[in-house]
Amino acid sequence: MGSYQVGIAGLGAMGSMTALELSRRGIRVIGWDRFRPPHALGSSTGRSRIIREAYFEHPQYVPLVQRAYQKWAELEREAGCSLLTATGGLMIGPPGGTLLQGARRSAQLHGLGYEDLSAGEIRRRFAGAFEPGPGEAGLYELRAGVLRPEAAIGAALNLAAQSGAELRFDEPVTAWSAGDSITVRTGAGAYQVQRLILAAGAWMAGTLPGAPLTLSVARQPLFLFEPLEAFREGAARLPVFLWEWAPERMFYGFPDL
């Protein structure tokens, strides 16, 4: 049904951005998704993801995130929509714990703006929202915020299509095989691609044919809490937050969006 330089199986957060980047460089791209993105059947569903700069995991992530901030601003300008809201980011946990120590290390190595907060300062600044326990403290990161994944996917796919990418929705990949080129089969027919990118997320775990990957799909429970009436206005002004409640065990949350 046609020959392409690059095929992309899965058009969620990774696949949509890849389609956009390649197509606007003049590469002939085709992408397939088993549903019609953005949709609620993948790992990029919902209205909220955290973006943060002071990565506690390792300082090596910081330049990647800084580049991501540039690319998000670029995508917002091109698409004419808001995708990122800066809220600030509050991290709470033991002063010597993984979260605060790691975030501070990244911030100091890369000269990021941050504030160390005592438990009392957290209570005063975010009255009624956070109650640190005995021996807990905080670190406030200035540039953290909220991303809108479904809006971002939609924006990227629209721009990719405008740049010449062929996007095939409701068309799952059923098989693929490699020879001089790669043959990708779907319910609609066969396609030839020089390179194939697998970006199918959870569907890679045994559902995407030909991907011999031992992946385990993990569920992340999401809880929505309605703020008390007296706190409703304040809940909209909260920062995103991460809380290390036990060694290397954390939960995270968002303001009232």
Short mmCIF file of N, CA, C and O in Angstrom, two decimals, residues 78-153:
data_model
loop_
_atom_site.label_atom_id
_atom_site.label_comp_id
_atom_site.label_asym_id
_atom_site.label_seq_id
_atom_site.Cartn_x
_atom_site.Cartn_y
_atom_site.Cartn_z
N GLU A 78 3.56 26.74 17.89
CA GLU A 78 3.15 26.24 16.58
C GLU A 78 1.68 25.84 16.58
O GLU A 78 0.98 26.05 15.58
N ALA A 79 1.23 25.23 17.68
CA ALA A 79 -0.15 24.73 17.73
C ALA A 79 -1.14 25.81 18.17
O ALA A 79 -2.35 25.64 18.00
N GLY A 80 -0.63 26.90 18.76
CA GLY A 80 -1.52 27.95 19.21
C GLY A 80 -2.40 27.55 20.38
O GLY A 80 -3.56 27.96 20.47
N CYS A 81 -1.84 26.75 21.30
CA CYS A 81 -2.63 26.32 22.46
C CYS A 81 -1.72 26.20 23.66
O CYS A 81 -0.50 26.17 23.55
N SER A 82 -2.33 26.12 24.84
CA SER A 82 -1.59 26.00 26.09
C SER A 82 -1.46 24.53 26.46
O SER A 82 -2.45 23.81 26.57
N LEU A 83 -0.23 24.07 26.65
CA LEU A 83 0.03 22.67 26.99
C LEU A 83 0.74 22.52 28.33
O LEU A 83 0.72 21.45 28.92
N LEU A 84 1.39 23.58 28.81
CA LEU A 84 2.17 23.52 30.05
C LEU A 84 1.79 24.69 30.94
O LEU A 84 1.78 25.83 30.49
N THR A 85 1.48 24.38 32.18
CA THR A 85 1.19 25.41 33.18
C THR A 85 2.21 25.31 34.30
O THR A 85 2.33 24.25 34.94
N ALA A 86 2.96 26.37 34.53
CA ALA A 86 3.94 26.39 35.62
C ALA A 86 3.20 26.60 36.94
O ALA A 86 2.47 27.57 37.10
N THR A 87 3.40 25.68 37.87
CA THR A 87 2.76 25.76 39.18
C THR A 87 3.78 25.82 40.32
O THR A 87 3.41 26.08 41.46
N GLY A 88 5.06 25.56 40.02
CA GLY A 88 6.01 25.28 41.07
C GLY A 88 5.85 23.84 41.52
O GLY A 88 4.83 23.20 41.24
N GLY A 89 6.86 23.33 42.18
CA GLY A 89 6.81 21.94 42.64
C GLY A 89 7.33 21.80 44.05
O GLY A 89 8.40 22.31 44.38
N LEU A 90 6.55 21.14 44.89
CA LEU A 90 6.92 20.94 46.29
C LEU A 90 7.25 19.48 46.52
O LEU A 90 6.44 18.60 46.21
N MET A 91 8.45 19.23 47.05
CA MET A 91 8.86 17.88 47.43
C MET A 91 8.96 17.81 48.94
O MET A 91 9.56 18.70 49.56
N ILE A 92 8.38 16.79 49.53
CA ILE A 92 8.35 16.63 50.99
C ILE A 92 8.90 15.26 51.34
O ILE A 92 8.60 14.27 50.67
N GLY A 93 9.68 15.20 52.40
CA GLY A 93 10.19 13.91 52.87
C GLY A 93 11.26 14.14 53.91
O GLY A 93 11.54 15.28 54.34
N PRO A 94 11.92 13.07 54.34
CA PRO A 94 13.02 13.22 55.29
C PRO A 94 14.16 14.02 54.67
O PRO A 94 14.46 13.84 53.49
N PRO A 95 14.81 14.91 55.43
CA PRO A 95 15.91 15.70 54.86
C PRO A 95 17.00 14.85 54.23
O PRO A 95 17.61 15.27 53.24
N GLY A 96 17.25 13.67 54.78
CA GLY A 96 18.28 12.79 54.22
C GLY A 96 17.74 11.72 53.31
O GLY A 96 18.47 10.79 52.95
N GLY A 97 16.47 11.84 52.89
CA GLY A 97 15.85 10.82 52.06
C GLY A 97 16.22 10.93 50.60
O GLY A 97 16.85 11.90 50.14
N THR A 98 15.79 9.94 49.84
CA THR A 98 16.10 9.88 48.41
C THR A 98 15.58 11.09 47.66
O THR A 98 16.27 11.67 46.81
N LEU A 99 14.36 11.52 47.97
CA LEU A 99 13.71 12.59 47.22
C LEU A 99 14.41 13.93 47.41
O LEU A 99 14.83 14.57 46.44
N LEU A 100 14.52 14.38 48.65
CA LEU A 100 15.09 15.71 48.90
C LEU A 100 16.58 15.77 48.59
O LEU A 100 17.06 16.73 48.00
N GLN A 101 17.31 14.73 48.99
CA GLN A 101 18.75 14.74 48.71
C GLN A 101 19.02 14.74 47.21
O GLN A 101 19.87 15.48 46.71
N GLY A 102 18.28 13.91 46.48
CA GLY A 102 18.50 13.82 45.04
C GLY A 102 18.10 15.08 44.32
O GLY A 102 18.81 15.54 43.41
N ALA A 103 16.96 15.68 44.71
CA ALA A 103 16.51 16.92 44.06
C ALA A 103 17.50 18.05 44.32
O ALA A 103 17.81 18.84 43.42
N ARG A 104 17.98 18.14 45.56
CA ARG A 104 18.93 19.20 45.90
C ARG A 104 20.24 19.02 45.13
O ARG A 104 20.84 20.00 44.64
N ARG A 105 20.68 17.80 44.99
CA ARG A 105 21.91 17.53 44.24
C ARG A 105 21.78 17.99 42.78
O ARG A 105 22.65 18.67 42.24
N SER A 106 20.66 17.64 42.14
CA SER A 106 20.44 18.06 40.76
C SER A 106 20.37 19.58 40.66
O SER A 106 20.94 20.18 39.74
N ALA A 107 19.66 20.20 41.59
CA ALA A 107 19.50 21.65 41.56
C ALA A 107 20.85 22.35 41.73
O ALA A 107 21.15 23.33 41.03
N GLN A 108 21.66 21.87 42.65
CA GLN A 108 22.94 22.53 42.91
C GLN A 108 23.92 22.32 41.76
O GLN A 108 24.62 23.26 41.36
N LEU A 109 23.95 21.12 41.18
CA LEU A 109 24.88 20.85 40.09
C LEU A 109 24.54 21.66 38.84
O LEU A 109 25.44 22.04 38.08
N HIS A 110 23.26 21.93 38.64
CA HIS A 110 22.85 22.62 37.42
C HIS A 110 22.40 24.06 37.67
O HIS A 110 21.88 24.71 36.75
N GLY A 111 22.59 24.57 38.88
CA GLY A 111 22.26 25.96 39.17
C GLY A 111 20.78 26.28 39.04
O GLY A 111 20.42 27.35 38.56
N LEU A 112 19.92 25.36 39.48
CA LEU A 112 18.48 25.55 39.35
C LEU A 112 17.95 26.36 40.53
O LEU A 112 18.47 26.30 41.64
N GLY A 113 16.86 27.09 40.28
CA GLY A 113 16.22 27.84 41.35
C GLY A 113 15.41 26.93 42.26
O GLY A 113 14.55 26.18 41.78
N TYR A 114 15.70 26.96 43.55
CA TYR A 114 14.95 26.15 44.51
C TYR A 114 15.03 26.78 45.89
O TYR A 114 15.88 27.64 46.14
N GLU A 115 14.15 26.32 46.77
CA GLU A 115 14.16 26.78 48.16
C GLU A 115 14.05 25.57 49.08
O GLU A 115 13.25 24.66 48.83
N ASP A 116 14.85 25.56 50.13
CA ASP A 116 14.67 24.57 51.21
C ASP A 116 13.62 25.10 52.17
O ASP A 116 13.66 26.28 52.56
N LEU A 117 12.66 24.27 52.55
CA LEU A 117 11.58 24.69 53.44
C LEU A 117 11.54 23.77 54.66
O LEU A 117 11.62 22.54 54.53
N SER A 118 11.37 24.36 55.81
CA SER A 118 11.13 23.57 57.02
C SER A 118 9.67 23.13 57.04
O SER A 118 8.84 23.62 56.25
N ALA A 119 9.34 22.21 57.93
CA ALA A 119 7.95 21.76 58.06
C ALA A 119 7.03 22.93 58.38
O ALA A 119 5.93 23.05 57.83
N GLY A 120 7.49 23.83 59.26
CA GLY A 120 6.68 24.98 59.62
C GLY A 120 6.46 25.91 58.44
O GLY A 120 5.37 26.46 58.25
N GLU A 121 7.50 26.10 57.62
CA GLU A 121 7.35 26.96 56.45
C GLU A 121 6.38 26.36 55.43
O GLU A 121 5.63 27.08 54.78
N ILE A 122 6.38 25.05 55.32
CA ILE A 122 5.42 24.39 54.41
C ILE A 122 4.00 24.64 54.90
O ILE A 122 3.11 24.99 54.12
N ARG A 123 3.78 24.48 56.20
CA ARG A 123 2.43 24.69 56.75
C ARG A 123 1.97 26.13 56.56
O ARG A 123 0.81 26.37 56.25
N ARG A 124 2.87 27.08 56.75
CA ARG A 124 2.48 28.49 56.61
C ARG A 124 2.23 28.86 55.15
O ARG A 124 1.25 29.55 54.84
N ARG A 125 3.07 28.39 54.26
CA ARG A 125 2.93 28.79 52.86
C ARG A 125 1.75 28.10 52.19
O ARG A 125 1.09 28.69 51.33
N PHE A 126 1.48 26.86 52.57
CA PHE A 126 0.41 26.09 51.94
C PHE A 126 -0.60 25.67 53.01
O PHE A 126 -0.88 24.49 53.20
N ALA A 127 -1.15 26.66 53.68
CA ALA A 127 -2.02 26.42 54.82
C ALA A 127 -3.20 25.54 54.44
O ALA A 127 -3.90 25.79 53.47
N GLY A 128 -3.39 24.50 55.25
CA GLY A 128 -4.51 23.60 55.05
C GLY A 128 -4.30 22.53 54.00
O GLY A 128 -5.15 21.65 53.83
N ALA A 129 -3.17 22.56 53.30
CA ALA A 129 -2.95 21.59 52.21
C ALA A 129 -1.99 20.48 52.60
O ALA A 129 -2.25 19.31 52.33
N PHE A 130 -0.87 20.83 53.21
CA PHE A 130 0.17 19.85 53.50
C PHE A 130 0.49 19.89 55.00
O PHE A 130 0.67 20.96 55.57
N GLU A 131 0.58 18.73 55.60
CA GLU A 131 0.92 18.61 57.02
C GLU A 131 2.12 17.68 57.15
O GLU A 131 1.96 16.47 57.36
N PRO A 132 3.35 18.20 57.00
CA PRO A 132 4.53 17.34 57.15
C PRO A 132 4.58 16.72 58.53
O PRO A 132 4.18 17.34 59.52
N GLY A 133 5.07 15.49 58.56
CA GLY A 133 5.18 14.79 59.83
C GLY A 133 6.47 15.15 60.55
O GLY A 133 7.30 15.91 60.04
N PRO A 134 6.65 14.61 61.75
CA PRO A 134 7.89 14.86 62.51
C PRO A 134 9.10 14.42 61.68
O PRO A 134 9.12 13.34 61.10
N GLY A 135 10.09 15.28 61.63
CA GLY A 135 11.31 14.93 60.93
C GLY A 135 11.24 15.10 59.42
O GLY A 135 12.17 14.70 58.71
N GLU A 136 10.17 15.70 58.90
CA GLU A 136 10.07 15.92 57.46
C GLU A 136 10.36 17.38 57.13
O GLU A 136 10.17 18.28 57.95
N ALA A 137 10.81 17.61 55.90
CA ALA A 137 11.10 18.95 55.41
C ALA A 137 10.70 19.01 53.94
O ALA A 137 10.11 18.06 53.41
N GLY A 138 11.00 20.13 53.30
CA GLY A 138 10.58 20.28 51.92
C GLY A 138 11.61 20.96 51.05
O GLY A 138 12.56 21.60 51.54
N LEU A 139 11.43 20.82 49.74
CA LEU A 139 12.22 21.53 48.75
C LEU A 139 11.25 22.03 47.70
O LEU A 139 10.44 21.25 47.17
N TYR A 140 11.29 23.33 47.43
CA TYR A 140 10.37 23.92 46.47
C TYR A 140 11.13 24.26 45.20
O TYR A 140 12.11 25.01 45.22
N GLU A 141 10.68 23.70 44.09
CA GLU A 141 11.30 23.90 42.79
C GLU A 141 10.49 24.93 41.99
O GLU A 141 9.27 24.79 41.87
N LEU A 142 11.14 25.90 41.42
CA LEU A 142 10.43 27.03 40.84
C LEU A 142 9.77 26.73 39.50
O LEU A 142 8.70 27.25 39.20
N ARG A 143 10.37 25.89 38.67
CA ARG A 143 9.89 25.76 37.29
C ARG A 143 8.98 24.55 37.05
O ARG A 143 8.52 24.35 35.93
N ALA A 144 8.70 23.76 38.05
CA ALA A 144 7.86 22.57 37.85
C ALA A 144 6.45 22.98 37.46
O ALA A 144 6.02 24.11 37.68
N GLY A 145 5.71 22.04 36.88
CA GLY A 145 4.36 22.37 36.47
C GLY A 145 3.59 21.18 35.94
O GLY A 145 3.96 20.02 36.17
N VAL A 146 2.52 21.49 35.23
CA VAL A 146 1.57 20.48 34.74
C VAL A 146 1.56 20.49 33.21
O VAL A 146 1.47 21.55 32.59
N LEU A 147 1.64 19.31 32.63
CA LEU A 147 1.48 19.13 31.18
C LEU A 147 0.14 18.47 30.90
O LEU A 147 -0.36 17.67 31.71
N ARG A 148 -0.44 18.76 29.72
CA ARG A 148 -1.70 18.16 29.29
C ARG A 148 -1.43 17.15 28.18
O ARG A 148 -1.29 17.52 27.01
N PRO A 149 -1.34 15.87 28.52
CA PRO A 149 -0.87 14.89 27.53
C PRO A 149 -1.80 14.71 26.34
O PRO A 149 -1.33 14.62 25.21
N GLU A 150 -3.10 14.66 26.58
CA GLU A 150 -4.00 14.42 25.45
C GLU A 150 -4.00 15.61 24.49
O GLU A 150 -3.99 15.42 23.26
N ALA A 151 -4.00 16.81 25.02
CA ALA A 151 -3.93 17.99 24.16
C ALA A 151 -2.62 18.03 23.40
O ALA A 151 -2.58 18.43 22.23
N ALA A 152 -1.53 17.60 24.05
CA ALA A 152 -0.23 17.59 23.39
C ALA A 152 -0.20 16.59 22.24
O ALA A 152 0.34 16.88 21.17
N ILE A 153 -0.77 15.42 22.45
CA ILE A 153 -0.81 14.41 21.39
C ILE A 153 -1.62 14.93 20.21
O ILE A 153 -1.21 14.81 19.04
#
